[in-house]
Amino acid sequence: MGKAKKDGEGTRCRLLEAACRAFAERGYHDATVAEICRRAEANIAAVNYHFGGKEALYREAWHHSFQRTASAYPADGGVPATAPAEARLKGRVRSLLRRAFGPEGTAFELMERESANPTGLLDEIFCQVIRPQRQEMAFLVRELLGDCVPERVVRLCCLSVVSQCVNFGQRHRMHRKLGRRSWMSQRCLNELVEHVTRFSLAGIRAAAQQRAVPAKARGPVGNAQCAVRQ
């Protein structure tokens, strides 16, 4: 009985790994159960037995991939919450780039596939897993921007920071798939972290300065309205 249970767990793990790779490479619609089972060296009925079907396997594969990436590269980049905001932003940039460049980066590829061709199957998982991290980034960017900055500006700054990391990761994977040597490699990760952080902080400061209005120009009414919006 113990051996059968161990064998079953091994089959389930192989299916998950195979599904992560297949869905990342081909997307939900093009990846087939037969292909996943072949990669996992499992019986074609194993997907239904262990997961209940392709949809459930897709959700579980994404969750498995994301959790593995998050465990390897925590969202805060190892920077304590008591550190200055600039250092915490650098930590998050480092984490995003490591996730995008690392061997555990299938979560990024799965997300790209889902964004390009939405299935609607991951909506609940996105709310549970991605939204909290977006909120943490927004809180940090809002701290850097200062008072009286519209929420729209906060969202645009957050998107700008994350998009840089995602774009570098996309280009790195594209070069790798094409067999080309990419200058955006793990070896130059520190350089990319410094660049994205410096570029992002400059942009955030510029956005804050653009929105800033001298206190004398606002007058008491303007200051009161600012306080209310906070």
PDB file of C-alpha atoms in Angstrom:
ATOM      1  CA  MET A   1       0.000   0.000   0.000  1.00  0.00           C
ATOM      2  CA  GLY A   2       2.857   2.331   0.860  1.00  0.00           C
ATOM      3  CA  LYS A   3       4.571   1.669  -2.458  1.00  0.00           C
ATOM      4  CA  ALA A   4       1.352   2.265  -4.384  1.00  0.00           C
ATOM      5  CA  LYS A   5       0.849   5.592  -2.604  1.00  0.00           C
ATOM      6  CA  LYS A   6       4.444   6.606  -3.311  1.00  0.00           C
ATOM      7  CA  ASP A   7       4.090   5.649  -6.963  1.00  0.00           C
ATOM      8  CA  GLY A   8       0.854   7.658  -7.179  1.00  0.00           C
ATOM      9  CA  GLU A   9       2.528  10.735  -5.698  1.00  0.00           C
ATOM     10  CA  GLY A  10       5.406  10.332  -8.128  1.00  0.00           C
ATOM     11  CA  THR A  11       3.017  10.160 -11.078  1.00  0.00           C
ATOM     12  CA  ARG A  12       1.170  13.241  -9.870  1.00  0.00           C
ATOM     13  CA  CYS A  13       4.421  15.214  -9.527  1.00  0.00           C
ATOM     14  CA  ARG A  14       5.571  14.185 -12.994  1.00  0.00           C
ATOM     15  CA  LEU A  15       2.230  15.238 -14.453  1.00  0.00           C
ATOM     16  CA  LEU A  16       2.482  18.623 -12.763  1.00  0.00           C
ATOM     17  CA  GLU A  17       5.999  19.214 -14.062  1.00  0.00           C
ATOM     18  CA  ALA A  18       5.063  18.086 -17.550  1.00  0.00           C
ATOM     19  CA  ALA A  19       1.935  20.245 -17.514  1.00  0.00           C
ATOM     20  CA  CYS A  20       3.910  23.320 -16.418  1.00  0.00           C
ATOM     21  CA  ARG A  21       6.273  22.895 -19.348  1.00  0.00           C
ATOM     22  CA  ALA A  22       3.585  22.056 -21.902  1.00  0.00           C
ATOM     23  CA  PHE A  23       1.232  24.883 -20.924  1.00  0.00           C
ATOM     24  CA  ALA A  24       4.140  27.377 -20.781  1.00  0.00           C
ATOM     25  CA  GLU A  25       5.360  26.344 -24.227  1.00  0.00           C
ATOM     26  CA  ARG A  26       2.049  25.873 -26.037  1.00  0.00           C
ATOM     27  CA  GLY A  27      -0.696  27.471 -23.968  1.00  0.00           C
ATOM     28  CA  TYR A  28      -3.799  25.853 -22.551  1.00  0.00           C
ATOM     29  CA  HIS A  29      -5.626  25.268 -25.818  1.00  0.00           C
ATOM     30  CA  ASP A  30      -2.723  23.818 -27.821  1.00  0.00           C
ATOM     31  CA  ALA A  31      -1.219  21.642 -25.100  1.00  0.00           C
ATOM     32  CA  THR A  32      -2.976  18.270 -25.046  1.00  0.00           C
ATOM     33  CA  VAL A  33      -3.551  15.766 -22.261  1.00  0.00           C
ATOM     34  CA  ALA A  34      -1.937  13.097 -24.421  1.00  0.00           C
ATOM     35  CA  GLU A  35       1.217  15.186 -24.791  1.00  0.00           C
ATOM     36  CA  ILE A  36       1.390  15.904 -21.056  1.00  0.00           C
ATOM     37  CA  CYS A  37       0.967  12.214 -20.187  1.00  0.00           C
ATOM     38  CA  ARG A  38       3.623  11.246 -22.702  1.00  0.00           C
ATOM     39  CA  ARG A  39       6.073  13.714 -21.173  1.00  0.00           C
ATOM     40  CA  ALA A  40       5.230  12.447 -17.708  1.00  0.00           C
ATOM     41  CA  GLU A  41       5.453   8.811 -18.813  1.00  0.00           C
ATOM     42  CA  ALA A  42       1.987   8.272 -17.414  1.00  0.00           C
ATOM     43  CA  ASN A  43      -1.193   6.562 -18.574  1.00  0.00           C
ATOM     44  CA  ILE A  44      -3.525   8.936 -20.416  1.00  0.00           C
ATOM     45  CA  ALA A  45      -6.187   8.318 -17.772  1.00  0.00           C
ATOM     46  CA  ALA A  46      -3.843   9.607 -15.060  1.00  0.00           C
ATOM     47  CA  VAL A  47      -4.881  13.249 -15.525  1.00  0.00           C
ATOM     48  CA  ASN A  48      -8.511  12.488 -14.759  1.00  0.00           C
ATOM     49  CA  TYR A  49      -7.528  10.241 -11.872  1.00  0.00           C
ATOM     50  CA  HIS A  50      -5.204  12.713 -10.141  1.00  0.00           C
ATOM     51  CA  PHE A  51      -6.744  16.065 -11.129  1.00  0.00           C
ATOM     52  CA  GLY A  52     -10.230  15.468 -12.506  1.00  0.00           C
ATOM     53  CA  GLY A  53      -9.494  16.844 -15.972  1.00  0.00           C
ATOM     54  CA  LYS A  54      -7.453  19.274 -18.043  1.00  0.00           C
ATOM     55  CA  GLU A  55      -8.962  22.454 -16.560  1.00  0.00           C
ATOM     56  CA  ALA A  56      -8.139  21.448 -13.002  1.00  0.00           C
ATOM     57  CA  LEU A  57      -4.655  20.374 -14.083  1.00  0.00           C
ATOM     58  CA  TYR A  58      -4.113  23.786 -15.669  1.00  0.00           C
ATOM     59  CA  ARG A  59      -5.074  25.592 -12.467  1.00  0.00           C
ATOM     60  CA  GLU A  60      -2.935  23.285 -10.355  1.00  0.00           C
ATOM     61  CA  ALA A  61       0.036  23.585 -12.722  1.00  0.00           C
ATOM     62  CA  TRP A  62      -0.092  27.378 -12.575  1.00  0.00           C
ATOM     63  CA  HIS A  63      -0.431  27.397  -8.797  1.00  0.00           C
ATOM     64  CA  HIS A  64       2.413  24.889  -8.456  1.00  0.00           C
ATOM     65  CA  SER A  65       4.670  26.918 -10.738  1.00  0.00           C
ATOM     66  CA  PHE A  66       3.914  30.207  -9.006  1.00  0.00           C
ATOM     67  CA  GLN A  67       4.431  28.801  -5.507  1.00  0.00           C
ATOM     68  CA  ARG A  68       7.752  27.271  -6.528  1.00  0.00           C
ATOM     69  CA  THR A  69       8.900  30.595  -7.985  1.00  0.00           C
ATOM     70  CA  ALA A  70       7.673  32.553  -4.965  1.00  0.00           C
ATOM     71  CA  SER A  71       9.495  30.204  -2.594  1.00  0.00           C
ATOM     72  CA  ALA A  72      12.735  30.530  -4.547  1.00  0.00           C
ATOM     73  CA  TYR A  73      12.452  34.312  -4.926  1.00  0.00           C
ATOM     74  CA  PRO A  74      10.316  36.006  -2.232  1.00  0.00           C
ATOM     75  CA  ALA A  75       8.499  39.112  -3.436  1.00  0.00           C
ATOM     76  CA  ASP A  76      10.359  41.447  -1.062  1.00  0.00           C
ATOM     77  CA  GLY A  77      13.736  40.301  -2.361  1.00  0.00           C
ATOM     78  CA  GLY A  78      14.882  39.651   1.184  1.00  0.00           C
ATOM     79  CA  VAL A  79      14.770  43.336   2.090  1.00  0.00           C
ATOM     80  CA  PRO A  80      13.207  43.973   5.535  1.00  0.00           C
ATOM     81  CA  ALA A  81      10.046  46.033   5.844  1.00  0.00           C
ATOM     82  CA  THR A  82      11.936  48.532   8.018  1.00  0.00           C
ATOM     83  CA  ALA A  83      14.361  49.423   5.192  1.00  0.00           C
ATOM     84  CA  PRO A  84      14.008  52.710   3.254  1.00  0.00           C
ATOM     85  CA  ALA A  85      11.432  52.678   0.467  1.00  0.00           C
ATOM     86  CA  GLU A  86      14.141  52.908  -2.202  1.00  0.00           C
ATOM     87  CA  ALA A  87      15.825  49.756  -0.885  1.00  0.00           C
ATOM     88  CA  ARG A  88      12.500  47.924  -0.717  1.00  0.00           C
ATOM     89  CA  LEU A  89      11.761  48.848  -4.329  1.00  0.00           C
ATOM     90  CA  LYS A  90      15.165  47.507  -5.332  1.00  0.00           C
ATOM     91  CA  GLY A  91      14.376  44.273  -3.502  1.00  0.00           C
ATOM     92  CA  ARG A  92      11.126  43.851  -5.419  1.00  0.00           C
ATOM     93  CA  VAL A  93      12.839  44.607  -8.724  1.00  0.00           C
ATOM     94  CA  ARG A  94      15.486  41.987  -7.924  1.00  0.00           C
ATOM     95  CA  SER A  95      12.794  39.439  -7.092  1.00  0.00           C
ATOM     96  CA  LEU A  96      10.858  40.120 -10.312  1.00  0.00           C
ATOM     97  CA  LEU A  97      13.961  39.824 -12.466  1.00  0.00           C
ATOM     98  CA  ARG A  98      15.096  36.655 -10.728  1.00  0.00           C
ATOM     99  CA  ARG A  99      11.669  35.141 -11.270  1.00  0.00           C
ATOM    100  CA  ALA A 100      11.715  36.135 -14.938  1.00  0.00           C
ATOM    101  CA  PHE A 101      15.263  34.857 -15.553  1.00  0.00           C
ATOM    102  CA  GLY A 102      15.420  31.858 -13.257  1.00  0.00           C
ATOM    103  CA  PRO A 103      14.888  28.216 -14.201  1.00  0.00           C
ATOM    104  CA  GLU A 104      11.699  28.331 -12.123  1.00  0.00           C
ATOM    105  CA  GLY A 105      10.366  31.067 -14.426  1.00  0.00           C
ATOM    106  CA  THR A 106       7.593  29.006 -16.008  1.00  0.00           C
ATOM    107  CA  ALA A 107       5.085  31.014 -13.948  1.00  0.00           C
ATOM    108  CA  PHE A 108       5.976  34.082 -16.033  1.00  0.00           C
ATOM    109  CA  GLU A 109       5.569  32.124 -19.265  1.00  0.00           C
ATOM    110  CA  LEU A 110       2.238  30.710 -18.125  1.00  0.00           C
ATOM    111  CA  MET A 111       1.043  34.211 -17.274  1.00  0.00           C
ATOM    112  CA  GLU A 112       2.145  35.504 -20.668  1.00  0.00           C
ATOM    113  CA  ARG A 113       0.248  32.706 -22.405  1.00  0.00           C
ATOM    114  CA  GLU A 114      -2.848  33.369 -20.330  1.00  0.00           C
ATOM    115  CA  SER A 115      -2.668  37.123 -21.004  1.00  0.00           C
ATOM    116  CA  ALA A 116      -2.269  36.589 -24.748  1.00  0.00           C
ATOM    117  CA  ASN A 117      -5.087  34.040 -24.961  1.00  0.00           C
ATOM    118  CA  PRO A 118      -7.269  34.227 -21.823  1.00  0.00           C
ATOM    119  CA  THR A 119      -9.072  31.106 -20.716  1.00  0.00           C
ATOM    120  CA  GLY A 120     -10.842  32.610 -17.712  1.00  0.00           C
ATOM    121  CA  LEU A 121      -9.717  29.586 -15.690  1.00  0.00           C
ATOM    122  CA  LEU A 122      -7.194  31.501 -13.593  1.00  0.00           C
ATOM    123  CA  ASP A 123      -9.306  34.497 -12.565  1.00  0.00           C
ATOM    124  CA  GLU A 124      -9.825  33.262  -9.010  1.00  0.00           C
ATOM    125  CA  ILE A 125      -6.156  32.309  -8.597  1.00  0.00           C
ATOM    126  CA  PHE A 126      -5.057  35.715  -9.874  1.00  0.00           C
ATOM    127  CA  CYS A 127      -7.243  37.390  -7.268  1.00  0.00           C
ATOM    128  CA  GLN A 128      -5.844  35.205  -4.491  1.00  0.00           C
ATOM    129  CA  VAL A 129      -2.174  35.255  -5.489  1.00  0.00           C
ATOM    130  CA  ILE A 130      -1.366  38.168  -7.802  1.00  0.00           C
ATOM    131  CA  ARG A 131      -3.605  40.887  -6.367  1.00  0.00           C
ATOM    132  CA  PRO A 132      -1.924  40.939  -2.910  1.00  0.00           C
ATOM    133  CA  GLN A 133       1.481  41.428  -4.530  1.00  0.00           C
ATOM    134  CA  ARG A 134       0.121  44.209  -6.722  1.00  0.00           C
ATOM    135  CA  GLN A 135      -1.301  45.890  -3.634  1.00  0.00           C
ATOM    136  CA  GLU A 136       2.064  45.652  -1.868  1.00  0.00           C
ATOM    137  CA  MET A 137       3.809  47.235  -4.843  1.00  0.00           C
ATOM    138  CA  ALA A 138       1.186  49.983  -4.999  1.00  0.00           C
ATOM    139  CA  PHE A 139       1.626  50.731  -1.296  1.00  0.00           C
ATOM    140  CA  LEU A 140       5.381  51.054  -1.785  1.00  0.00           C
ATOM    141  CA  VAL A 141       5.106  53.242  -4.882  1.00  0.00           C
ATOM    142  CA  ARG A 142       2.548  55.439  -3.153  1.00  0.00           C
ATOM    143  CA  GLU A 143       5.048  55.920  -0.307  1.00  0.00           C
ATOM    144  CA  LEU A 144       7.701  56.995  -2.805  1.00  0.00           C
ATOM    145  CA  LEU A 145       5.347  59.343  -4.656  1.00  0.00           C
ATOM    146  CA  GLY A 146       4.258  61.165  -1.531  1.00  0.00           C
ATOM    147  CA  ASP A 147       0.974  62.826  -0.697  1.00  0.00           C
ATOM    148  CA  CYS A 148      -1.774  64.016  -3.001  1.00  0.00           C
ATOM    149  CA  VAL A 149      -0.929  61.825  -5.980  1.00  0.00           C
ATOM    150  CA  PRO A 150      -3.936  60.379  -7.841  1.00  0.00           C
ATOM    151  CA  GLU A 151      -4.422  56.614  -7.794  1.00  0.00           C
ATOM    152  CA  ARG A 152      -4.087  56.581 -11.575  1.00  0.00           C
ATOM    153  CA  VAL A 153      -0.497  57.850 -11.291  1.00  0.00           C
ATOM    154  CA  VAL A 154       0.278  55.168  -8.706  1.00  0.00           C
ATOM    155  CA  ARG A 155      -1.042  52.459 -11.040  1.00  0.00           C
ATOM    156  CA  LEU A 156       0.940  53.804 -14.007  1.00  0.00           C
ATOM    157  CA  CYS A 157       4.156  53.872 -11.979  1.00  0.00           C
ATOM    158  CA  CYS A 158       3.595  50.313 -10.735  1.00  0.00           C
ATOM    159  CA  LEU A 159       2.925  49.123 -14.269  1.00  0.00           C
ATOM    160  CA  SER A 160       6.077  50.834 -15.511  1.00  0.00           C
ATOM    161  CA  VAL A 161       8.257  49.136 -12.889  1.00  0.00           C
ATOM    162  CA  VAL A 162       6.837  45.654 -13.456  1.00  0.00           C
ATOM    163  CA  SER A 163       6.751  45.985 -17.252  1.00  0.00           C
ATOM    164  CA  GLN A 164      10.490  46.629 -17.411  1.00  0.00           C
ATOM    165  CA  CYS A 165      11.214  43.395 -15.556  1.00  0.00           C
ATOM    166  CA  VAL A 166       8.732  41.409 -17.626  1.00  0.00           C
ATOM    167  CA  ASN A 167      10.114  42.784 -20.889  1.00  0.00           C
ATOM    168  CA  PHE A 168      13.705  41.917 -20.012  1.00  0.00           C
ATOM    169  CA  GLY A 169      12.570  38.414 -19.090  1.00  0.00           C
ATOM    170  CA  GLN A 170      10.652  38.018 -22.353  1.00  0.00           C
ATOM    171  CA  ARG A 171      13.653  39.027 -24.441  1.00  0.00           C
ATOM    172  CA  HIS A 172      15.940  36.722 -22.466  1.00  0.00           C
ATOM    173  CA  ARG A 173      13.628  33.735 -23.040  1.00  0.00           C
ATOM    174  CA  MET A 174      13.174  34.612 -26.709  1.00  0.00           C
ATOM    175  CA  HIS A 175      16.941  34.645 -27.282  1.00  0.00           C
ATOM    176  CA  ARG A 176      17.267  31.374 -25.391  1.00  0.00           C
ATOM    177  CA  LYS A 177      14.580  29.675 -27.474  1.00  0.00           C
ATOM    178  CA  LEU A 178      16.188  30.904 -30.678  1.00  0.00           C
ATOM    179  CA  GLY A 179      19.567  29.630 -29.554  1.00  0.00           C
ATOM    180  CA  ARG A 180      21.036  33.098 -29.462  1.00  0.00           C
ATOM    181  CA  ARG A 181      23.393  34.428 -26.866  1.00  0.00           C
ATOM    182  CA  SER A 182      21.636  37.017 -24.739  1.00  0.00           C
ATOM    183  CA  TRP A 183      23.469  39.832 -22.981  1.00  0.00           C
ATOM    184  CA  MET A 184      20.566  39.796 -20.524  1.00  0.00           C
ATOM    185  CA  SER A 185      21.812  36.793 -18.619  1.00  0.00           C
ATOM    186  CA  GLN A 186      21.981  35.719 -15.001  1.00  0.00           C
ATOM    187  CA  ARG A 187      25.547  37.049 -14.928  1.00  0.00           C
ATOM    188  CA  CYS A 188      24.409  40.606 -15.598  1.00  0.00           C
ATOM    189  CA  LEU A 189      21.391  40.393 -13.308  1.00  0.00           C
ATOM    190  CA  ASN A 190      22.882  42.826 -10.801  1.00  0.00           C
ATOM    191  CA  GLU A 191      23.418  45.373 -13.560  1.00  0.00           C
ATOM    192  CA  LEU A 192      19.792  45.027 -14.650  1.00  0.00           C
ATOM    193  CA  VAL A 193      18.582  45.384 -11.074  1.00  0.00           C
ATOM    194  CA  GLU A 194      20.561  48.604 -10.676  1.00  0.00           C
ATOM    195  CA  HIS A 195      19.350  49.958 -14.014  1.00  0.00           C
ATOM    196  CA  VAL A 196      15.642  49.194 -13.518  1.00  0.00           C
ATOM    197  CA  THR A 197      15.711  50.536  -9.949  1.00  0.00           C
ATOM    198  CA  ARG A 198      17.527  53.734 -10.902  1.00  0.00           C
ATOM    199  CA  PHE A 199      15.298  54.288 -13.944  1.00  0.00           C
ATOM    200  CA  SER A 200      12.126  53.606 -11.952  1.00  0.00           C
ATOM    201  CA  LEU A 201      13.051  55.848  -9.049  1.00  0.00           C
ATOM    202  CA  ALA A 202      13.850  58.688 -11.459  1.00  0.00           C
ATOM    203  CA  GLY A 203      10.476  58.227 -13.143  1.00  0.00           C
ATOM    204  CA  ILE A 204       8.600  58.076  -9.839  1.00  0.00           C
ATOM    205  CA  ARG A 205      10.330  61.235  -8.618  1.00  0.00           C
ATOM    206  CA  ALA A 206       9.514  63.004 -11.880  1.00  0.00           C
ATOM    207  CA  ALA A 207       5.865  61.972 -11.562  1.00  0.00           C
ATOM    208  CA  ALA A 208       5.783  63.243  -7.987  1.00  0.00           C
ATOM    209  CA  GLN A 209       7.356  66.580  -8.951  1.00  0.00           C
ATOM    210  CA  GLN A 210       4.929  66.999 -11.826  1.00  0.00           C
ATOM    211  CA  ARG A 211       1.995  66.585  -9.478  1.00  0.00           C
ATOM    212  CA  ALA A 212       3.473  68.689  -6.702  1.00  0.00           C
ATOM    213  CA  VAL A 213       1.954  72.116  -6.086  1.00  0.00           C
ATOM    214  CA  PRO A 214       3.634  74.596  -3.735  1.00  0.00           C
ATOM    215  CA  ALA A 215       1.780  74.866  -0.463  1.00  0.00           C
ATOM    216  CA  LYS A 216       1.413  78.659  -0.828  1.00  0.00           C
ATOM    217  CA  ALA A 217      -0.145  78.226  -4.258  1.00  0.00           C
ATOM    218  CA  ARG A 218      -2.662  75.700  -2.911  1.00  0.00           C
ATOM    219  CA  GLY A 219      -3.702  77.840  -0.010  1.00  0.00           C
ATOM    220  CA  PRO A 220      -5.616  76.527   3.007  1.00  0.00           C
ATOM    221  CA  VAL A 221      -8.519  75.191   0.908  1.00  0.00           C
ATOM    222  CA  GLY A 222      -6.202  73.247  -1.392  1.00  0.00           C
ATOM    223  CA  ASN A 223      -4.327  71.807   1.565  1.00  0.00           C
ATOM    224  CA  ALA A 224      -7.581  70.720   3.153  1.00  0.00           C
ATOM    225  CA  GLN A 225      -8.713  68.995  -0.039  1.00  0.00           C
ATOM    226  CA  CYS A 226      -5.359  67.247  -0.234  1.00  0.00           C
ATOM    227  CA  ALA A 227      -5.760  65.972   3.322  1.00  0.00           C
ATOM    228  CA  VAL A 228      -9.252  64.658   2.554  1.00  0.00           C
ATOM    229  CA  ARG A 229      -8.037  62.714  -0.499  1.00  0.00           C
ATOM    230  CA  GLN A 230      -5.397  61.001   1.647  1.00  0.00           C
TER     231      GLN A 230
END
